Coordinates of C-alpha atoms and ligand atoms in Angstrom, one line a residue:
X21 CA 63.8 170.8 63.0
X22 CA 60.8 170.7 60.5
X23 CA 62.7 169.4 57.0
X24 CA 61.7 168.9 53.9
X25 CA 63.2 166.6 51.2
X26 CA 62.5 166.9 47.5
X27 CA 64.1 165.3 44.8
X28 CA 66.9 168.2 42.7
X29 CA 66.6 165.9 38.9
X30 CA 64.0 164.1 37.3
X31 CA 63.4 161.9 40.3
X32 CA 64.8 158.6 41.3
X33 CA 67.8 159.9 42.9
X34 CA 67.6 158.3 46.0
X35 CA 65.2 160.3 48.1
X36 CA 63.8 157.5 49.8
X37 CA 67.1 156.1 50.7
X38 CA 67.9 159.5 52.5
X39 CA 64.6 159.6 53.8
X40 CA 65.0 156.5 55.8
X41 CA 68.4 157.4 57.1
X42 CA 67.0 160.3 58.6
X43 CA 63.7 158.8 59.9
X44 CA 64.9 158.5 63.4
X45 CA 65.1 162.0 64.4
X46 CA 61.1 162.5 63.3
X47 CA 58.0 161.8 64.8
X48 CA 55.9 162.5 61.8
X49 CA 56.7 162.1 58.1
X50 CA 53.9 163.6 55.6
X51 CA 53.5 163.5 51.6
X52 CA 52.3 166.2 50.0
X53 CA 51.9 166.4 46.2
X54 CA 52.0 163.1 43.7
X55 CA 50.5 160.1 44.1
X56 CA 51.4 156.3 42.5
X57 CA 53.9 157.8 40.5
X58 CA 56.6 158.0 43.1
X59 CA 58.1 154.7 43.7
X60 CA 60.4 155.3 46.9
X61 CA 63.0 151.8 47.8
X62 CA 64.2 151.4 51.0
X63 CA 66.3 148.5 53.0
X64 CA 64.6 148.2 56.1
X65 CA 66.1 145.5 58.5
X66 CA 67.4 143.3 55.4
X67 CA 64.0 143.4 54.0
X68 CA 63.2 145.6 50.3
X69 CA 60.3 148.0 50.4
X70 CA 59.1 150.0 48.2
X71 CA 56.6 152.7 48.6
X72 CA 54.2 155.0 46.5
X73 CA 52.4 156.6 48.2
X74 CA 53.1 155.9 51.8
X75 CA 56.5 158.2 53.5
X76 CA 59.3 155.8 53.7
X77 CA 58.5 156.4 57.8
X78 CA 55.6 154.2 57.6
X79 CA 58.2 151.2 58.4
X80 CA 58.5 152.9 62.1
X81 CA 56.1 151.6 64.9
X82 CA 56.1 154.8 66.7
X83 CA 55.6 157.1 64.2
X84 CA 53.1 159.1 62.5
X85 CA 52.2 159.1 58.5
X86 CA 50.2 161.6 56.7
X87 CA 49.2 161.6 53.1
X88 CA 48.4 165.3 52.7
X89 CA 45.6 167.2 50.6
X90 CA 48.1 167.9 47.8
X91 CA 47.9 164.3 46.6
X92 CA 45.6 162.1 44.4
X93 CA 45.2 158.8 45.9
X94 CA 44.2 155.2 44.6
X95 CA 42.3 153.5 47.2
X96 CA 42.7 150.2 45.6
X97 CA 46.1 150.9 45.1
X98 CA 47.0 152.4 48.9
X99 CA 45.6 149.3 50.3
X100 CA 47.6 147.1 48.1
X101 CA 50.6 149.0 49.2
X102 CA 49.5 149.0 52.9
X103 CA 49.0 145.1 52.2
X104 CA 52.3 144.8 51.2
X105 CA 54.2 146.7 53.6
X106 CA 52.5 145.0 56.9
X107 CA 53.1 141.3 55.1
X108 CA 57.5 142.5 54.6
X109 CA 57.3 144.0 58.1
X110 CA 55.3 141.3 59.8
X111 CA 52.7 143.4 60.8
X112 CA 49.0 143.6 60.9
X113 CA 47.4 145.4 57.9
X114 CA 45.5 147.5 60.5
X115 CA 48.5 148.4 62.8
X116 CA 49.9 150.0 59.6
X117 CA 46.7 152.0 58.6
X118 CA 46.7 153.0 62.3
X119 CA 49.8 154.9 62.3
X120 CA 48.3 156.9 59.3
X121 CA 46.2 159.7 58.7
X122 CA 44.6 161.0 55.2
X123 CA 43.6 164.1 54.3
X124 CA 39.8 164.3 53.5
X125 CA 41.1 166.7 50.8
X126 CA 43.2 165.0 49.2
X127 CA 41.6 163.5 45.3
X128 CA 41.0 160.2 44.8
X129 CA 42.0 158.8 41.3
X130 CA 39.3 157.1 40.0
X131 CA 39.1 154.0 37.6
X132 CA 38.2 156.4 34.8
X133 CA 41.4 158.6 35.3
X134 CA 43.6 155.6 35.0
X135 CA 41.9 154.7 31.7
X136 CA 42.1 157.8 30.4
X137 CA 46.3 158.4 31.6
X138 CA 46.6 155.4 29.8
X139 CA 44.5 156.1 26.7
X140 CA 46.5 159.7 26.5
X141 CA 49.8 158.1 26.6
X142 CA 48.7 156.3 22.9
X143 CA 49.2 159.7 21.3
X144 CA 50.3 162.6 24.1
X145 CA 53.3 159.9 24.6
X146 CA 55.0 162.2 27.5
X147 CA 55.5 158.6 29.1
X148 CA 53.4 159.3 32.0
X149 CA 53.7 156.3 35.0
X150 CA 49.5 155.7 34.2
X151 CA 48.4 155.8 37.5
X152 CA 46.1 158.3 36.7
X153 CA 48.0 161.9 37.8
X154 CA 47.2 164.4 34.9
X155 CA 43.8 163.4 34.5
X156 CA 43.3 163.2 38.4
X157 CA 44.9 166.8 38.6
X158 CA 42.9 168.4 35.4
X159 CA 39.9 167.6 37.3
X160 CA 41.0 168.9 40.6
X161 CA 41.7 172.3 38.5
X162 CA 38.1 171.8 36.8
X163 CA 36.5 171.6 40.0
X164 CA 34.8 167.8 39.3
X165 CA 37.2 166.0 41.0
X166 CA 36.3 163.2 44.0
X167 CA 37.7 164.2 47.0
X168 CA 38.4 161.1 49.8
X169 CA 35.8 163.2 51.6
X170 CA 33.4 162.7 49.1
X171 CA 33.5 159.0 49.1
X172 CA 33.7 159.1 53.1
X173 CA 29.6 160.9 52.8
X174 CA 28.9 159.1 49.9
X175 CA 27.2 155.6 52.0
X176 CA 25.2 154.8 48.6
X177 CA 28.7 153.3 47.5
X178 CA 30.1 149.9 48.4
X179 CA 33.2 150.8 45.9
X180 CA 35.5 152.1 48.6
X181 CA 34.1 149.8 51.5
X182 CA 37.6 148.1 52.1
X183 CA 39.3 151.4 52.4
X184 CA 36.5 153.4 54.2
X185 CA 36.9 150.7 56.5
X186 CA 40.6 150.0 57.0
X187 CA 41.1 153.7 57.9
X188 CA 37.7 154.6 59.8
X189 CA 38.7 157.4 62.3
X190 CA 41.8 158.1 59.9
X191 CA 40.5 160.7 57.4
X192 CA 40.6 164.1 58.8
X193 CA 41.5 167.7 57.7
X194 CA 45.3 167.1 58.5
X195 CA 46.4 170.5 57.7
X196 CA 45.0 171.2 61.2
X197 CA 46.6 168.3 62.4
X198 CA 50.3 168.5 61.5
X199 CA 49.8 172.4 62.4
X200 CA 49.1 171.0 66.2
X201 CA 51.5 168.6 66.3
X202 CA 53.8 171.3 65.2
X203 CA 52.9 173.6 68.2
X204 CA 53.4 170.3 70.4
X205 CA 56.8 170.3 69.7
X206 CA 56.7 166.9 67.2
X207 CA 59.4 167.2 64.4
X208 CA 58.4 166.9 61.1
X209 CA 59.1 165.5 57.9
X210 CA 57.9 166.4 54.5
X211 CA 59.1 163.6 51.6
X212 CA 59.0 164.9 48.8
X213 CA 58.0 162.7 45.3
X214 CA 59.4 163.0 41.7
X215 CA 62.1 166.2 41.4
X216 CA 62.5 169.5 40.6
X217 CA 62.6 169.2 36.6
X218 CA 59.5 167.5 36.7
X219 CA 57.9 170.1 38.2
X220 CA 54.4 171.3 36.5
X221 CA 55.8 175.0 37.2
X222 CA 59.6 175.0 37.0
X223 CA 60.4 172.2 35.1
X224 CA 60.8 171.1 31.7
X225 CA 56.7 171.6 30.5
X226 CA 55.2 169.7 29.1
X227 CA 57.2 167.0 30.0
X228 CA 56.4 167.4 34.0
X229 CA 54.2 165.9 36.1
X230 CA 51.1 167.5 37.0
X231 CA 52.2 168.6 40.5
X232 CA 54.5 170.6 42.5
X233 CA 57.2 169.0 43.3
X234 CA 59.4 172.2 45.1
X235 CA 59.1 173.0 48.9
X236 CA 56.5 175.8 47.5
X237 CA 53.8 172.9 47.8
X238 CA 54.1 172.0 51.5
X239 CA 52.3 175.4 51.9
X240 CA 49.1 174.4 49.7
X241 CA 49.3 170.1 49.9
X242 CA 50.0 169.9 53.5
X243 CA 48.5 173.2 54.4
X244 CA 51.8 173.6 56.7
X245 CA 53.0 177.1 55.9
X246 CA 56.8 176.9 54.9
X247 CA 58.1 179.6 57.4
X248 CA 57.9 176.7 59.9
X249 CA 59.8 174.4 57.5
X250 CA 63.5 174.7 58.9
X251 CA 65.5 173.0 56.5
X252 CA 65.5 172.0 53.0
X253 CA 67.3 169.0 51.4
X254 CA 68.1 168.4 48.0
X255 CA 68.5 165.2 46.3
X256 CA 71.1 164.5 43.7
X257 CA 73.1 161.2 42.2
X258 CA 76.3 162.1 41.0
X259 CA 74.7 161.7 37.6
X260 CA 71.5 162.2 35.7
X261 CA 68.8 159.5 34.8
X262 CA 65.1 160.0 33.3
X263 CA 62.5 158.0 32.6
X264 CA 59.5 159.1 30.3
X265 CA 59.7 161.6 27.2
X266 CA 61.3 165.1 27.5
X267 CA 64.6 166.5 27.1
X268 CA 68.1 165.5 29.1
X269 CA 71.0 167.7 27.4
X270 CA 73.5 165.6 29.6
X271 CA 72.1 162.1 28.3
X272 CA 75.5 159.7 27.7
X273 CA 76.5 157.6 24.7
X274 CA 74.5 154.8 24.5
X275 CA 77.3 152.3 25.4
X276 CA 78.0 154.5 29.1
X277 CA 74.1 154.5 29.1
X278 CA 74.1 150.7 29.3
X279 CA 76.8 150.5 31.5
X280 CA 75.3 152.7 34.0
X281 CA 71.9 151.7 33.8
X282 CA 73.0 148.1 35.2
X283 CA 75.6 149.0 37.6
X284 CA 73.1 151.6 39.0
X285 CA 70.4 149.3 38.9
X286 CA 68.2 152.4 36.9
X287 CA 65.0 150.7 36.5
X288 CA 62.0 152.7 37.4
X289 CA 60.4 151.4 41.0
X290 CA 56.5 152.1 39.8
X291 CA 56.9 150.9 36.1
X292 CA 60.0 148.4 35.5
X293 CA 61.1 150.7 32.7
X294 CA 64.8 151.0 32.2
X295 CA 65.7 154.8 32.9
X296 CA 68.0 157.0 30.6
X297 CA 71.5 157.7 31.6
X298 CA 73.4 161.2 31.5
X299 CA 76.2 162.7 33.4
X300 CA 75.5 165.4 36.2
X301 CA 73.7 168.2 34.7
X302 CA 75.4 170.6 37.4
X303 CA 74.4 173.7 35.5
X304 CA 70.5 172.0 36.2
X305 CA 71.4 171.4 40.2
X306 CA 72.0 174.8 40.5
X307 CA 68.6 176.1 39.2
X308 CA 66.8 173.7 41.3
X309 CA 68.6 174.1 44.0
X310 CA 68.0 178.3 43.4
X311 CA 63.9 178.0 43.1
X312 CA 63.7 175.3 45.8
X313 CA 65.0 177.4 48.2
X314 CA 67.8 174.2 49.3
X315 CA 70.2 174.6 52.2
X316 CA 71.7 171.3 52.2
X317 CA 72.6 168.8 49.8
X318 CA 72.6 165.0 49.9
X319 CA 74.1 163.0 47.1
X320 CA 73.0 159.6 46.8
X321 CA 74.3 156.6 44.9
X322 CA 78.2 157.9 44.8
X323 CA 79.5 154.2 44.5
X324 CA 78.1 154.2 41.0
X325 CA 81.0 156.3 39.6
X326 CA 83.7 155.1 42.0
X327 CA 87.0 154.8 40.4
X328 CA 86.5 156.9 37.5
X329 CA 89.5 159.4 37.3
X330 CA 87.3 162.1 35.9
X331 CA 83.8 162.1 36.4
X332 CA 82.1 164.5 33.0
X333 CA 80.1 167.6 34.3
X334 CA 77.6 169.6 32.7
X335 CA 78.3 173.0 33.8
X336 CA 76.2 175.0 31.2
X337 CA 75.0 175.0 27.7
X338 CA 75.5 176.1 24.2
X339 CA 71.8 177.6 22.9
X340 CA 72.1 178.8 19.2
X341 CA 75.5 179.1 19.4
X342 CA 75.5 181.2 22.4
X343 CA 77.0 180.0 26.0
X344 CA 74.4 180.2 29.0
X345 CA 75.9 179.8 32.3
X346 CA 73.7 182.3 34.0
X347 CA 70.5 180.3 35.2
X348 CA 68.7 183.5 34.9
X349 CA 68.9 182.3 31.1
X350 CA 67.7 179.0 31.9
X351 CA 66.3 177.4 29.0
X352 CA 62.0 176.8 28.2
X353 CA 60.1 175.4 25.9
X354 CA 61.5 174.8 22.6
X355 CA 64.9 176.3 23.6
X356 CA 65.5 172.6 25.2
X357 CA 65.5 171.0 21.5
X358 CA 68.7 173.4 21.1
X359 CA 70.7 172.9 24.1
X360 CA 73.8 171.3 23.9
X361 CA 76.0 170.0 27.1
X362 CA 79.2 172.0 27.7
X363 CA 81.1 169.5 29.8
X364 CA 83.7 170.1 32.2
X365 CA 85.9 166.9 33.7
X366 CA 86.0 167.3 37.3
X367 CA 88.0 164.7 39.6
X368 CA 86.9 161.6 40.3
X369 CA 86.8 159.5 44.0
X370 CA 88.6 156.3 44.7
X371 CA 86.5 153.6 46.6
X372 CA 87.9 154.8 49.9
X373 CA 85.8 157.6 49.7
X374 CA 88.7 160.0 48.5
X375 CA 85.9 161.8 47.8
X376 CA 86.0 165.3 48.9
X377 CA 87.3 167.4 45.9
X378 CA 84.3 166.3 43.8
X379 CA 82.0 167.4 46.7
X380 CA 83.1 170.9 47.5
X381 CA 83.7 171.4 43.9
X382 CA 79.8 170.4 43.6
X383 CA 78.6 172.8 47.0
X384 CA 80.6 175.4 45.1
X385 CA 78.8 174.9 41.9
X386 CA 75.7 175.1 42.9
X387 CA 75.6 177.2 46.1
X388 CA 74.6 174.8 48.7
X389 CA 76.9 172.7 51.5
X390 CA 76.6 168.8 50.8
X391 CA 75.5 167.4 54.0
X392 CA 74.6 164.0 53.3
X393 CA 76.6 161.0 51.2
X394 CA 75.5 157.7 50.5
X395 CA 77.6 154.8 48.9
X396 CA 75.5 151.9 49.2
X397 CA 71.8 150.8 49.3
X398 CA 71.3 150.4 53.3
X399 CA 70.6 153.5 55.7
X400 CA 75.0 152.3 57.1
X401 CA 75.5 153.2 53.1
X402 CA 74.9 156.8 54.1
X403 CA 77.0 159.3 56.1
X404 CA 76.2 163.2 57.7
X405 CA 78.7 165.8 58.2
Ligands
LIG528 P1 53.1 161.2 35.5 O1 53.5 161.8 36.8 O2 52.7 159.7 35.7 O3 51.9 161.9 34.9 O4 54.3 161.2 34.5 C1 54.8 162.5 33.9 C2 56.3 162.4 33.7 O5 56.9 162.4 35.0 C3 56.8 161.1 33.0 O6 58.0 161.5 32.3 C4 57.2 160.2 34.1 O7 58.1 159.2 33.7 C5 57.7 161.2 35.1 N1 57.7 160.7 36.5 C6 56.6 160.8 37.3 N2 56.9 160.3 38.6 C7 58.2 160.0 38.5 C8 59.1 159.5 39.5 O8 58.7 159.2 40.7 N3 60.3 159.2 39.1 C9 60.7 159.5 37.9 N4 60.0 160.0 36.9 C10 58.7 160.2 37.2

């Protein structure tokens, strides 16, 4: 079954934990939109790795990684990462470029982009990740962007030599490819980065990333056309964290916030910056899980609140004065400033995974069946129903 994943919050709720649990059952795992922003952990065989713009599949021998057209790509910064992974998994650096493939239309962020994310951030302050996404995108839109085709032609160059030559044979229109392997019967995966709320489109604007981060974007960044998508799953923790400027009506007091933040280890994977802390924004779930088109939930990170005898829910807000319960009256723009949580206390879990209440009171909520739990950091954390 062709599956997406994409991240239901603000990102960093676990997908790349899920991802990896599931990694068996595919023969080819693709991104499609985002770039060095994501930071995806994984345990693999006792060893930490963390990705950004490799799938979390990369760590199988067997298997096939695509970095699709939808993404903007560091060169220095993939080979680093490729460096990286093959020194934690004992491989060759070239074994691990050839199991990949990257798409000759996907942009490449330039030195200039990353200057300029990080010379924005002095007075935008949206708390981008500055590894050059907005300014990457913006050009893309403009039509001046640098495409990784356009450095493969360009043999004036020596900038990109270490790249061009660690994945010679590996830059290719992909779209055609995943579409083949597809009619060959492979099963693939689509991993998506960042989360729904963050989502240039749907999410909280301006304080988004500049992609798509819904199932919508397989279509156009992996040139994979969603009717062929069979599943989708959605990412959730139990409770809210985000990193970066922007609103988070569920955020906690700032002595929970501390308290969360180090029991669920909420540092960002890209940046090292500590992450905010709310409750579950339930009320948010069930949007994203609405315009994502989601059919089956995985909630990561449930050993975070184990033991609480009531575990605070957002299940709406108060805007003006005025109770909104309905998404359809979802809040934009400046309406956000005004939102306030209304909170309901649901039950809790014991330790023993007493767990089920919570759950079906969450599938109800929000109008998808939870699939997939995890209680720990490794892929044995993490159990299917
Ligand atoms: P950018 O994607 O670096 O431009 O950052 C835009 C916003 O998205 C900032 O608030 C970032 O903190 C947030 N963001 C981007 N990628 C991630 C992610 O993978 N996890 C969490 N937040 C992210």
């Amino acid at each position: 079954m062709n599956t997406a994943l994409i991240g239901l919050q603000w990102g960093d709720e676990g997908k790349g934990k899920i991802s990896h649990y599931l990694s068996d059952q595919f023969d080819v795992f693709v991104r499609f939109q985002g770039g060095g922003n994501a930071g995806h952990t994984i345990y693999h065989e006792g060893e930490k790795v963390v990705t950004h713009f490799l799938p979390v599949g990369i760590v199988h021998k067997d298997k096939v990684c695509v970095l699709g057209n939808g993404m903007v790509i560091d060169p220095d910064a993939l080979i680093e990462e490729v460096k990286d992974v093959a020194s934690l998994l004992g491989e060759s650096v070239d074994d691990i470029c050839q199991r990949g493939y990257i798409s000759n239309k996907a942009h490449v962020v330039t030195p200039q982009a990353l200057s300029l994310d990080a010379q924005r951030e002095e007075t935008q302050k949206l708390g981008t990740t500055k590894t050059g996404i907005g300014p990457t995108y913006e050009s893309k839109i403009n039509r001046t962007g640098v495409t990784v085709g356009h450095i493969l032609q360009d043999t004036s160059s020596s900038r990109y030599r270490e790249f061009l030559s660690r994945f010679h044979g590996r830059i290719v229109n992909t779209e055609v490819l995943l579409n083949r392997l597809d009619s060959l019967g492979r099963e693939i995966f689509f991993e998506g980065a960042q989360g729904v709320l963050l989502d240039v489109d749907l999410g909280q604007y301006p304080f988004v990333t500049s992609s798509n981060c819904t199932p919508a974007a397989i279509g156009t960044g992996a040139g994979f056309p969603m009717s062929k998508v069979d599943r989708v799953i959605g990412v959730t923790k139990p409770y809210s964290t985000r990193v970066g400027a922007g609103p988070f009506t569920s955020e906690m007091s700032d002595q929970e916030d501390e308290h969360f933040r180090h029991l669920g280890a909420e540092f960002g994977a890209t940046t090292g910056r500590p992450r905010k802390c709310g409750w579950l924004d339930a009320f948010a779930l069930r949007y994203a899980v609405e315009v994502a088109g989601v059919t089956e939930i995985a909630v990561a990170k449930m050993d975070i609140l184990n033991g609480l005898d009531f575990v605070p829910v957002c299940v709406g807000y108060r805007i003006d004065g005025v109770e909104v319960r309905d998404t359809l009256n979802f809040p934009y723009g400046d309406q956000w400033d005004r939102a306030e949580p209304i909170f309901e206390d649901w039950r809790g879990w014991d330790d023993e995974g007493g767990h089920a209440q919570f759950l079906v009171q969450l599938a109800t909520f929000v109008g998808a069946p939870v699939k997939h739990v995890s209680f720990g950091p490794g892929p044995e954390a993490t159990q299917s129903s």
